[in-house]
XYZ file of C-alpha atoms in Angstrom:
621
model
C 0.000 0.000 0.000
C 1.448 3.444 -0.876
C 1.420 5.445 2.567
C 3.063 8.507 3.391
C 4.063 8.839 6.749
C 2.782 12.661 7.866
C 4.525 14.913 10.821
C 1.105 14.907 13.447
C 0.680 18.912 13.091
C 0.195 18.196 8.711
C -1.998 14.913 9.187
C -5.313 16.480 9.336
C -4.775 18.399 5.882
C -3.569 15.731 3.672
C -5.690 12.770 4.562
C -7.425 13.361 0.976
C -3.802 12.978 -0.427
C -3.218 9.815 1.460
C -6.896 8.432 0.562
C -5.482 9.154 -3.378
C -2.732 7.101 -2.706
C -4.223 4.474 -1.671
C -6.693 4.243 -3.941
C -3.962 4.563 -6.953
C -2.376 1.108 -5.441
C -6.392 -0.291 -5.796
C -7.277 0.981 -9.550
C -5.976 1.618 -12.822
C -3.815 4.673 -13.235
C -3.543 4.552 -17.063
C -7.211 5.460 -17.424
C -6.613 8.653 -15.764
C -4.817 10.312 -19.234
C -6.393 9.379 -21.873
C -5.971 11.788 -24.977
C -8.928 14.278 -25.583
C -7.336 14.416 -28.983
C -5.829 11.780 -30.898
C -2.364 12.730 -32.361
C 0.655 10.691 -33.354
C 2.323 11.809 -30.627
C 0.133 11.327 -27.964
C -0.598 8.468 -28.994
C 2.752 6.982 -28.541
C 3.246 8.687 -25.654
C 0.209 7.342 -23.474
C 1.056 3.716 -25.226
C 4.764 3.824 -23.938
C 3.809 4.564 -20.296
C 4.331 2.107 -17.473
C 1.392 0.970 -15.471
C 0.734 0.009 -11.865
C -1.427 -2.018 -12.473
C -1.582 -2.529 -16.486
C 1.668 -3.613 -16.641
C 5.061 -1.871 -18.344
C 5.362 -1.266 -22.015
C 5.408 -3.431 -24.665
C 9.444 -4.601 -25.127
C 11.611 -7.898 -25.787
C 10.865 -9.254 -22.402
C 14.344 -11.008 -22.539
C 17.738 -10.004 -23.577
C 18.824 -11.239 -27.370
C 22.607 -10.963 -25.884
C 23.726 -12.378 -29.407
C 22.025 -9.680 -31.341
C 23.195 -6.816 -29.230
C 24.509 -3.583 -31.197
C 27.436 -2.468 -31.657
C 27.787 0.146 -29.539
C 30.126 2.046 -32.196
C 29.452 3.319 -35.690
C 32.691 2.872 -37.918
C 33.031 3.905 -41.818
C 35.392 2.054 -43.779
C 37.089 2.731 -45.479
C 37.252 6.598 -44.774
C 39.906 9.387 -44.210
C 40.493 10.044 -40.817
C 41.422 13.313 -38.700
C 43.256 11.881 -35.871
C 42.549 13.530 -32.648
C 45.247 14.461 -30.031
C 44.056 12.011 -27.183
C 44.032 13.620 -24.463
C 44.048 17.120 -26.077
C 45.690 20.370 -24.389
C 43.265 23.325 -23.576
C 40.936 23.347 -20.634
C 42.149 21.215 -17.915
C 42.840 23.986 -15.430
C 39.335 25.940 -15.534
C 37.570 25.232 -12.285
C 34.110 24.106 -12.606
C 32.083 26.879 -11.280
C 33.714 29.769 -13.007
C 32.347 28.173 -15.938
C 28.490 29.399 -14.697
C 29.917 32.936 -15.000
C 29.112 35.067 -17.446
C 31.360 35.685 -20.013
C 32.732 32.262 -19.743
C 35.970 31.243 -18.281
C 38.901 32.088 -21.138
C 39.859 35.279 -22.175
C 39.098 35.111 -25.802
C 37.886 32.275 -27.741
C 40.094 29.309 -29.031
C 40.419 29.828 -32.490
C 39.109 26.355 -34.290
C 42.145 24.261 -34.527
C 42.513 20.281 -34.270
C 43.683 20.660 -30.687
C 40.319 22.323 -29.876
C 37.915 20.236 -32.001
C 39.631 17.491 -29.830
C 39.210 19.605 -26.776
C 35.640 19.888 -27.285
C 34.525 16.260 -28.242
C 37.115 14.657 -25.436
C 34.952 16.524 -22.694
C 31.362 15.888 -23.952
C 31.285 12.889 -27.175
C 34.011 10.925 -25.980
C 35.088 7.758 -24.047
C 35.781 8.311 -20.234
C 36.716 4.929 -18.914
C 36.566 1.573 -19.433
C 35.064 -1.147 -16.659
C 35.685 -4.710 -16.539
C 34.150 -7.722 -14.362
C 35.085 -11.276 -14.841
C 35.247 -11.869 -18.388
C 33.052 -8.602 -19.904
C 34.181 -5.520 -20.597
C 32.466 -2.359 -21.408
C 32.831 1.424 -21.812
C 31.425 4.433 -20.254
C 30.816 7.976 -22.551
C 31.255 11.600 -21.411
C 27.825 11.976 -22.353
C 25.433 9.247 -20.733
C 23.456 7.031 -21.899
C 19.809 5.027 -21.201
C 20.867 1.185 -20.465
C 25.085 2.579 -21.511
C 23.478 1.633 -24.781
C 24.760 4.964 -26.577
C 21.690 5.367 -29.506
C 23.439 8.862 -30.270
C 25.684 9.829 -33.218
C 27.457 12.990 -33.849
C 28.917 14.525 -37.276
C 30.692 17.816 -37.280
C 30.613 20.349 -40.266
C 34.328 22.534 -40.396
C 36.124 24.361 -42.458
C 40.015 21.903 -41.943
C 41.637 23.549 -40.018
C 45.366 22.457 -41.509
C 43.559 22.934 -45.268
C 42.099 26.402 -44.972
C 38.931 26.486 -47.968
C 37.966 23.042 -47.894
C 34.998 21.987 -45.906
C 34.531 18.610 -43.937
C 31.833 16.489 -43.299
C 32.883 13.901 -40.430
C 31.478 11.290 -37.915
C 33.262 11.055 -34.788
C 34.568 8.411 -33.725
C 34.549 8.556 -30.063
C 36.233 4.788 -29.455
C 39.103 6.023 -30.786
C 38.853 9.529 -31.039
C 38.997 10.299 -34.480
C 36.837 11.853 -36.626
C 35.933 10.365 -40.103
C 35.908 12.352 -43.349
C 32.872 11.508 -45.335
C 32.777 13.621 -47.434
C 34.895 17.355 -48.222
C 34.256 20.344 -50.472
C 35.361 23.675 -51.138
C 33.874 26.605 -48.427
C 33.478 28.779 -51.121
C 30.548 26.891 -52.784
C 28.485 26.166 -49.550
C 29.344 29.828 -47.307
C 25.516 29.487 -46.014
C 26.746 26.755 -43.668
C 29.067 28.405 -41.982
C 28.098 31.891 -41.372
C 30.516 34.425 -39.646
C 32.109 34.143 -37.404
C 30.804 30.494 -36.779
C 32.928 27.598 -35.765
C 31.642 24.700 -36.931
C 28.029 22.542 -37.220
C 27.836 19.703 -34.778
C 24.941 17.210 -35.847
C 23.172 14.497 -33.973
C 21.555 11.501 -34.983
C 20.226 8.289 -33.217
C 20.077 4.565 -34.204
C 17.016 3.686 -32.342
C 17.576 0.172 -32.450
C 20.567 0.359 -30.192
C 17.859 1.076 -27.717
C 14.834 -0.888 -28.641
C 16.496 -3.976 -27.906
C 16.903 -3.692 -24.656
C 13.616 -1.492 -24.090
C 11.258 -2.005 -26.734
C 8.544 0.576 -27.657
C 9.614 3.065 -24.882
C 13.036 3.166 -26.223
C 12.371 6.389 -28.498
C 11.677 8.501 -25.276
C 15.135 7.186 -24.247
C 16.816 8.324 -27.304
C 15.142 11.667 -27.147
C 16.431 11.696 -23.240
C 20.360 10.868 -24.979
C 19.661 13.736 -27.177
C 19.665 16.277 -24.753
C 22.585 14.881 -22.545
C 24.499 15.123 -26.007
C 23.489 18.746 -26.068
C 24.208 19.432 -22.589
C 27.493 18.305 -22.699
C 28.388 19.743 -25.992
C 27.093 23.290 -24.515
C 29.333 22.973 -21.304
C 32.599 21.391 -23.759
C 32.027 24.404 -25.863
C 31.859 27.122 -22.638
C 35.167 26.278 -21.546
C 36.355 26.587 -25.005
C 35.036 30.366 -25.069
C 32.158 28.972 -27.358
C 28.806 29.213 -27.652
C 26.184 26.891 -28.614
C 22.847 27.111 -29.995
C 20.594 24.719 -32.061
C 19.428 25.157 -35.609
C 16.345 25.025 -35.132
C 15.016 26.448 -38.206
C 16.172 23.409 -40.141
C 13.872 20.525 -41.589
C 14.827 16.359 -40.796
C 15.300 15.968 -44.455
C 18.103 18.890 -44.233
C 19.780 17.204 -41.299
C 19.166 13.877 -43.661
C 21.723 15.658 -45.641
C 24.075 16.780 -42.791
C 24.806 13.525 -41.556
C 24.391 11.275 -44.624
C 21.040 9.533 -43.950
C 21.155 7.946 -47.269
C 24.674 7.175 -47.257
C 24.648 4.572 -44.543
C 22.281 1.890 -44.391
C 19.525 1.183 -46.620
C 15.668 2.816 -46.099
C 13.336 -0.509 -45.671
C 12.182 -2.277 -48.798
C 8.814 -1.904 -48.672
C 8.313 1.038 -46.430
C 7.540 0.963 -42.900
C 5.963 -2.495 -41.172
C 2.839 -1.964 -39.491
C 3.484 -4.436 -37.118
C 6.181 -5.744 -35.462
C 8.848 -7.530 -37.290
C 11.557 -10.202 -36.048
C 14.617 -10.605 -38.308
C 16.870 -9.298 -40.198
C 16.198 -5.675 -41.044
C 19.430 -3.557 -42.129
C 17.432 -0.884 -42.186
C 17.122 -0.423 -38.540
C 20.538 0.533 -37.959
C 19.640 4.014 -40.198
C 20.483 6.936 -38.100
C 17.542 9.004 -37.100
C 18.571 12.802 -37.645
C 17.437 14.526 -34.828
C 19.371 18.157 -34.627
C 22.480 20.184 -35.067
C 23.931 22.863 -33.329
C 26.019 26.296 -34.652
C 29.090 26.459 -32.495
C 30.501 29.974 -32.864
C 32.841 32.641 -30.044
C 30.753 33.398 -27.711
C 29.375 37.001 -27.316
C 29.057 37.082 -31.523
C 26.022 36.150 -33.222
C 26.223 34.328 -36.755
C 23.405 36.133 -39.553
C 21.878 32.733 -40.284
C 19.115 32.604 -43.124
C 17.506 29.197 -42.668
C 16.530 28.855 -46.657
C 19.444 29.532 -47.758
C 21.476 27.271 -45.318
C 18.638 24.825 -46.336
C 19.262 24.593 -49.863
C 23.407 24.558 -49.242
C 22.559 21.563 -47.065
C 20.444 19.533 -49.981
C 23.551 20.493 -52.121
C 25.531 18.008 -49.950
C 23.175 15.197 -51.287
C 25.273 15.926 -54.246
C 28.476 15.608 -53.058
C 30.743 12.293 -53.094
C 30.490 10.204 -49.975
C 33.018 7.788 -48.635
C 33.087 5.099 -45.903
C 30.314 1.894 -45.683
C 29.050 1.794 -42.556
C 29.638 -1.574 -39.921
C 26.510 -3.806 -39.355
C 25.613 -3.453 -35.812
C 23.846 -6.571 -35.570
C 22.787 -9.961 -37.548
C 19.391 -10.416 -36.545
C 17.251 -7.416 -34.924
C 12.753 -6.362 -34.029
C 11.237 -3.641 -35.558
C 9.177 -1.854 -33.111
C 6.985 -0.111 -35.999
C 5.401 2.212 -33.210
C 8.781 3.998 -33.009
C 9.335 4.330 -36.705
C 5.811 5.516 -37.678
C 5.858 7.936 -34.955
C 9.655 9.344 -35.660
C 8.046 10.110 -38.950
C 4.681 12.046 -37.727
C 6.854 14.127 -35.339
C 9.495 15.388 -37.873
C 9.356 18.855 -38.500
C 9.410 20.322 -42.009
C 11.399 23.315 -41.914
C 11.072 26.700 -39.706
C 7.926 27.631 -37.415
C 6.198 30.946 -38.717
C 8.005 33.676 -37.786
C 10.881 31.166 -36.661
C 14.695 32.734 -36.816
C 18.063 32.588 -35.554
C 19.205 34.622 -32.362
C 21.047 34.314 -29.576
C 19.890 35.554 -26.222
C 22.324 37.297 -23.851
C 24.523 35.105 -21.950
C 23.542 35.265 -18.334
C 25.917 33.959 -15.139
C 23.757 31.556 -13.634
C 22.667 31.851 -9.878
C 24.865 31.081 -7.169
C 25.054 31.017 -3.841
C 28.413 30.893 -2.988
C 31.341 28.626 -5.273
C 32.640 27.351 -2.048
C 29.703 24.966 -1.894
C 31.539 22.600 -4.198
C 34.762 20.270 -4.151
C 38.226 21.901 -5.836
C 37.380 20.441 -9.489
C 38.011 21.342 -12.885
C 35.834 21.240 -15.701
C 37.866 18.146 -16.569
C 37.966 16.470 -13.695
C 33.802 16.968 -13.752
C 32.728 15.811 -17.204
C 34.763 13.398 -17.253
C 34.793 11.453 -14.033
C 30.612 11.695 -13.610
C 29.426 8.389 -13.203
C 25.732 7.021 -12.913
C 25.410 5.611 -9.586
C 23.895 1.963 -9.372
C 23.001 2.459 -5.560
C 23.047 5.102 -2.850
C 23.676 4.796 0.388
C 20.421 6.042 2.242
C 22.644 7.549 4.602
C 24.233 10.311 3.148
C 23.056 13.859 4.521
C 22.531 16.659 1.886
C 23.346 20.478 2.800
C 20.743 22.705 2.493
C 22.650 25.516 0.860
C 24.232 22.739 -1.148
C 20.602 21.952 -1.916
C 19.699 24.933 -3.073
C 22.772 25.717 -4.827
C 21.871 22.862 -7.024
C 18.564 23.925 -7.611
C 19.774 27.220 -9.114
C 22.263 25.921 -11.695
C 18.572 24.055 -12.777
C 16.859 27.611 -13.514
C 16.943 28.273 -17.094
C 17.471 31.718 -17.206
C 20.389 32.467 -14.358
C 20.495 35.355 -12.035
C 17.416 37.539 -12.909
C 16.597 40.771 -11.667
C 13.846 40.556 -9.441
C 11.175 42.366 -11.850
C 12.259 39.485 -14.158
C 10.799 35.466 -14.632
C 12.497 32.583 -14.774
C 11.784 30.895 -18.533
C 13.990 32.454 -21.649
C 17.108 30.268 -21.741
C 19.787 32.327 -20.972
C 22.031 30.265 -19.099
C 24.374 27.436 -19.111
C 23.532 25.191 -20.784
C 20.024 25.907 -21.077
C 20.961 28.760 -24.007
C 21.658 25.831 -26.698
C 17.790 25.396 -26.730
C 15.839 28.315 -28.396
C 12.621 28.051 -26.452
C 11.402 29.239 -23.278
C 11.233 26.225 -20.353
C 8.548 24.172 -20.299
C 10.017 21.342 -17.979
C 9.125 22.009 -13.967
C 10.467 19.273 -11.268
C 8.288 17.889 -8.720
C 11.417 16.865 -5.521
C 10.841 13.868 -3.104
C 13.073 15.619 -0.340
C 14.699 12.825 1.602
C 17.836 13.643 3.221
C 18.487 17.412 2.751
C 20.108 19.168 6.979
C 17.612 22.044 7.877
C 15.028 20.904 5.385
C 12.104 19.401 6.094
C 11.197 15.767 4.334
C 8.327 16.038 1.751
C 7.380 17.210 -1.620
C 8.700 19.988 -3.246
C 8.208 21.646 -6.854
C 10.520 24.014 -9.227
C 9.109 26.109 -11.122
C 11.621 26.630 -13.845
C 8.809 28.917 -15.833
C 6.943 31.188 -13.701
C 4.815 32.379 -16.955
C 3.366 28.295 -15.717
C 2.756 28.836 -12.468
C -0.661 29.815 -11.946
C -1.805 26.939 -14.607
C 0.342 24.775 -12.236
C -1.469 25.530 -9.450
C -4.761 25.416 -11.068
C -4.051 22.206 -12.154
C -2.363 20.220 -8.971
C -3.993 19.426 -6.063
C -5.727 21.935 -4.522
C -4.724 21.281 -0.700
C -1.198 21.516 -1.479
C 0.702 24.303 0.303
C 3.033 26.378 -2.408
C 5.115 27.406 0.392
C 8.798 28.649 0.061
C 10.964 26.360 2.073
C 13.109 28.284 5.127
C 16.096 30.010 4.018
C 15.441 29.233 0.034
C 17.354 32.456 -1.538
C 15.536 34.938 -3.756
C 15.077 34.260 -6.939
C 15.113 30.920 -6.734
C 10.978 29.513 -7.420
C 11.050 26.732 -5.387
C 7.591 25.761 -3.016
C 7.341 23.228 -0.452
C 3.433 21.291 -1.516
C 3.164 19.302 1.914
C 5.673 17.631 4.533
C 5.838 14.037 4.889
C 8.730 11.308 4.077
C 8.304 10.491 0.720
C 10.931 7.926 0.542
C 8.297 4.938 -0.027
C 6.194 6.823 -2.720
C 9.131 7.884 -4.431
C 10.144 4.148 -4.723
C 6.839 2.694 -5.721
C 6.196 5.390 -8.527
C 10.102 4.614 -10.374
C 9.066 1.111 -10.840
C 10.185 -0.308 -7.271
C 13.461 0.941 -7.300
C 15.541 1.526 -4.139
C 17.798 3.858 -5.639
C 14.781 6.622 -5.854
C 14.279 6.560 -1.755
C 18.151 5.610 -1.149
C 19.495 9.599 -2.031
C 19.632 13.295 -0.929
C 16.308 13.441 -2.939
C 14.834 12.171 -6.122
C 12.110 14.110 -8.499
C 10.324 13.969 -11.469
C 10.395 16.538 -14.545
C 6.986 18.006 -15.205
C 6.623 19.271 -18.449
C 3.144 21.164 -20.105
C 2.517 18.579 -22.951
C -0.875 19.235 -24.731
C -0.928 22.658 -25.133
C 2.958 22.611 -26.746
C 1.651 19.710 -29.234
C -1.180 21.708 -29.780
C 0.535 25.629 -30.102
C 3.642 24.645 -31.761
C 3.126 21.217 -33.312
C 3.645 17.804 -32.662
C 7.703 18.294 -34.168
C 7.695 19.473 -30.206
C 7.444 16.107 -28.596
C 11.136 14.755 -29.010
C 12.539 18.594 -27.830
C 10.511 18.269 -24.219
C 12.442 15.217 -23.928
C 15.666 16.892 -25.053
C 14.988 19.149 -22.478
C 14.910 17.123 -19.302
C 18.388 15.685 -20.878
C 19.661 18.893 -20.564
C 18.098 19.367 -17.146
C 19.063 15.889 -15.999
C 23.041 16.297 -17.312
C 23.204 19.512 -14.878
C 22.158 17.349 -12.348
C 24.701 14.683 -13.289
C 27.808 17.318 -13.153
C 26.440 19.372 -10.033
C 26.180 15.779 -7.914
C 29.956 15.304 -9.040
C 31.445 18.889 -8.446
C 29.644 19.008 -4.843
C 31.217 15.151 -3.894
C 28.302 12.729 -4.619
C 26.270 11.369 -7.387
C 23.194 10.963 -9.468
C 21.378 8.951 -11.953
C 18.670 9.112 -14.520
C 15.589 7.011 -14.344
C 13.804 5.979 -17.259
C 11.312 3.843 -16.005
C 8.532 4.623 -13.964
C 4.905 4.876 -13.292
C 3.507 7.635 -15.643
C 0.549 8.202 -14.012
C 1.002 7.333 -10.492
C 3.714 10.037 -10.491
C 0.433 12.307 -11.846
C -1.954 10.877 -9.398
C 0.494 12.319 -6.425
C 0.131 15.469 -7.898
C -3.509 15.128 -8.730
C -2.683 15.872 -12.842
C -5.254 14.903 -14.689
C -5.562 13.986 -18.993
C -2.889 15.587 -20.681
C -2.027 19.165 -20.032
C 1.142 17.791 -18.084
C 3.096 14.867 -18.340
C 6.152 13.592 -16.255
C 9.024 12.716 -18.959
C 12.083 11.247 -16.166
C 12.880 11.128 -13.427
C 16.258 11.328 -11.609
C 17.636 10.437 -8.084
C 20.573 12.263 -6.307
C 23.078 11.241 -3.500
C 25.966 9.646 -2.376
C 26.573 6.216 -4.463
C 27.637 2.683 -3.393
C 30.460 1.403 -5.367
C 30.909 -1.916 -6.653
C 34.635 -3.141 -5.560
C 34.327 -6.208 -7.989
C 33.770 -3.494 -10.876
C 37.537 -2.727 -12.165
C 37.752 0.762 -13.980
C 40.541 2.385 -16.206
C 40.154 5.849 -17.037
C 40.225 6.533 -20.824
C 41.964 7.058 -23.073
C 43.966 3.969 -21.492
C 43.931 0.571 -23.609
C 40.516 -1.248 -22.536
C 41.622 -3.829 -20.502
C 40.346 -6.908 -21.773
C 40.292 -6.658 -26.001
C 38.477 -10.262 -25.865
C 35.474 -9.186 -23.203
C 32.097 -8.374 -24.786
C 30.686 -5.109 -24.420
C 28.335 -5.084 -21.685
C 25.053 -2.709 -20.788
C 23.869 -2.066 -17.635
C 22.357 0.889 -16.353
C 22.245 4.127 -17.295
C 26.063 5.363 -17.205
């Protein structure tokens, strides 16, 4: 039974919350969001949840360890850039002068081999290797759902030791090297790289790399990789002097053309099952474009004309193309529900009255840098690890709380006449819309706090809709000592330890930290307003949300993890959410982790340690 134990003075207040969870343990939580509207994407979305009662998602319901993929993406037989491993540049920044504003260097790198490698060896590349008994496996800058690494990147440059020809690469991060696909002079395609631009940085995802493991729920996981990738690329670039922002303006079928949809592996024979399909199917391993990003010195702002760029882009189709890519597996499942809705979510080219800017770069909140350990940027982004356990011991700070919840506010230190929403900060400034992910904190184990359930409101435009639509008997008080600025509201006191457990699935890792919570986002009305090309972005926002959680557990002295599955709708029965007008998209837990001693680790880029181990996936890492 899902009980929340209450402090006496609160009881009398919240027995209609406790009769709510009680009765979610009794019924059927699915029923509670069914779509007023039928759309591709909710749809998929209400079909991918996991049920109390109902049951979890459709997937393989074992492992296929024989068909697992590849976890890397090779082209053979290209021209290669090799990239100085480990490269020179940023290893003496310390992490929280990065959150200032401008960022840490003097002037911007110029773009040079050493700081192409600077920038994919702190967010793209490997970071260790870990071994038990007789499998071996690696672990990414960037995490991963399941360390099964769906996510691609390809990087657009002018060479920087062949000044006038242009590059079209894949990196790859196993060995830190980035493939030439394809090359051309600058002077017939100057749309792409606008002054004073840097460089394009595409991603993609292979969604099948995911699916196995996870089945139909796997494309919210991908879409969760997507915006680690973009967080980590934002922060890489920062400490580089750069700044990031996404091209957003741009259609799937011109990032088709950016990272060489067609010249990898074949589209599906007949077009797309309608069903799902066991066997061999090449055509699963085709990378999914999902976005690309204009790297350029920060404090400039490229003139970018999305037509024109568009049209230089379809004049890559054109181009000659080198390298065939590596089968990732012999036999595979098509999940059709992922491919069909991939397809009804693309977008189609710019939103009306859609353009390039870039909003001022804004130091993000802080209470004091002291809160944190003596790390480097380095250090940070490339030692984070995804805890397997916590401790449920470990004692949080408050101001160390708090501190944390700042570096999650999307638009920095704001005056106080001034709302938290545009994203001006690091590194919510690579995304070109205003917030529209909130977090809902189970407060376990935070000094001078009390235990219960909190809520961020990283949009105030959303907060009256967000009280209209919670529960009504919920407090919306701000927590003692919580600094200005920051919109955080304590909804009632309680421990929340065995809730927040129950709702991720069962998992003891979600009542076992600091705190855990669960990213809110507005859902219907976005789909509706902007169009359903909106539904992978949310998700690529809590990445981005949930990899500044990842690198503020490190740099204070703990850890944190991702968590990909839980409850949909018990998380909205807490709240009292009802249909669709908000929809929790992950959920993360935070604290200090439990290490595995049988686990041995090598810190890339070292040799792996066993060349005849398998590569293994566990959780997310």
């Amino acid at each position: 039974m899902l009980l929340l134990r209450h402090h006496p003075a609160s009881l009398r207040r919240r027995v209609r919350l406790d009769s709510a969870i009680h009765r979610l343990a009794m019924s059927t939580a699915a029923s509670a969001s069914a779509p007023p509207a039928s759309s591709a994407a909710s749809d998929y979305h209400c079909r991918t949840k996991h049920s109390l009662t109902a049951g979890y998602a459709r997937g393989p319901g074992r492992l296929d360890w024989a068909n697992q993929p590849n976890p890397f993406l090779r082209f053979s037989p290209p021209s290669q850039i090799p990239l100085p491993n480990p490269p020179p540049g940023i290893a003496g920044i310390p992490y929280p002068s990065l959150f200032h504003s401008p960022p840490p260097p003097p002037s911007p790198q110029p773009l040079s081999v050493d700081s192409l490698s600077a920038l994919l060896f702190h967010s793209l590349a490997l970071s260790a290797w870990k071994s038990a008994g007789v499998s071996t496996w690696s672990l990414r800058v960037n995490p991963s759902s399941g360390n099964l690494h769906p996510t691609e990147a390809h990087l657009l440059f002018e060479h920087p030791r062949d000044p006038g020809r242009l590059v079209v690469s894949h990196y790859a991060p196993r060995d830190h090297l980035l493939e030439v696909r394809s090359a051309a002079p600058l002077a017939d395609f100057p749309a792409l790289l606008p002054p004073p631009a840097t460089a394009v940085l595409a991603l993609s995802s292979i969604f099948w790399r995911e699916s196995w493991k996870y089945g139909e729920r796997a494309l919210r996981y991908c879409n969760h990789d997507v915006g680690h990738a973009l967080a980590a690329v934002a922060v890489a670039a920062a400490a580089l002097g750069w700044d990031v922002r996404l091209l957003d303006g741009l259609s799937d079928e011109d990032l088709g053309y950016l990272v060489g949809v067609e010249k990898g592996a074949p589209p599906p024979p007949d077009g797309l099952p309608d069903k799902m399909v066991r066997g061999k199917a090449p055509w699963v391993e085709r990378q999914h474009p999902d976005c690309a990003v204009l790297l350029f010195p920060a404090g400039s702002e490229p003139k970018v004309d999305y037509g024109v760029m568009s049209a230089a882009l379809r004049g890559l189709d054109r181009l000659e193309w080198v390298g065939k890519a590596n089968a990732l597996s012999k036999d595979h499942v098509v999940w059709d529900v992922i491919y069909h809705t991939a397809e009804a979510v693309k977008k189609h080219g710019p939103a009306p009255g859609e353009s390039f800017s870039v909003n001022p770069w804004r130091r993000n909140a802080a209470l004091s840098d002291d809160l944190y350990k003596e790390l480097t940027v380095q250090e940070v982004v490339r030692r984070r690890r995804s805890a397997v356990d916590m401790d449920g011991v470990h004692v949080m700070g408050r101001d160390t709380f708090y501190q944390i919840m700042l570096h999650c506010l999307p638009s920095g230190d704001v005056s106080p006449e001034e709302l938290q929403g545009p994203p001006s900060a690091l590194p919510f400034r690579v995304l070109p819309w205003d917030a529209e992910v909130h977090a809902t904190l189970f407060v376990h184990r935070v000094s001078e706090l009390p235990k219960g359930l909190y809520f961020l409101v990283r949009n105030e435009e959303h907060f009256d809709m967000l009280r209209r639509a919670m529960r009504q008997d919920f407090e919306w008080e701000r927590p003692e000592g919580c600094p200005d600025g920051l919109p955080l509201y304590r909804l009632m006191k309680g421990d929340c330890q065995q809730i927040a457990m129950q709702i991720s699935c069962f998992q003891d890792i979600a009542s076992h930290g600091c705190f855990s919570l669960g990213m809110i986002a507005r859902f219907e009305l976005v789909l509706h307003e902007k169009g359903e090309w909106m539904y992978p972005r949310l998700f690529w926002e809590t990445g981005v949300l949930g990899q500044v959680l990842y690198l503020e557990a490190h740099a204070v002295g703990i850890s944190a993890t991702g968590i990909g599955c839980y409850f949909d709708d018990a998380v909205h029965e807490v709240l009292g959410l009802k249909d669709l007008e908000f929809q929790s998209l992950y959920h993360f837990t935070v604290g200090a982790p439990v290490l595995d001693k049988r686990i041995m680790t090598v810190v890339a880029p070292s040799p792996r340690p066993d060349p005849a181990g398998g590569d293994m996936a566990g959780s997310r890492c």
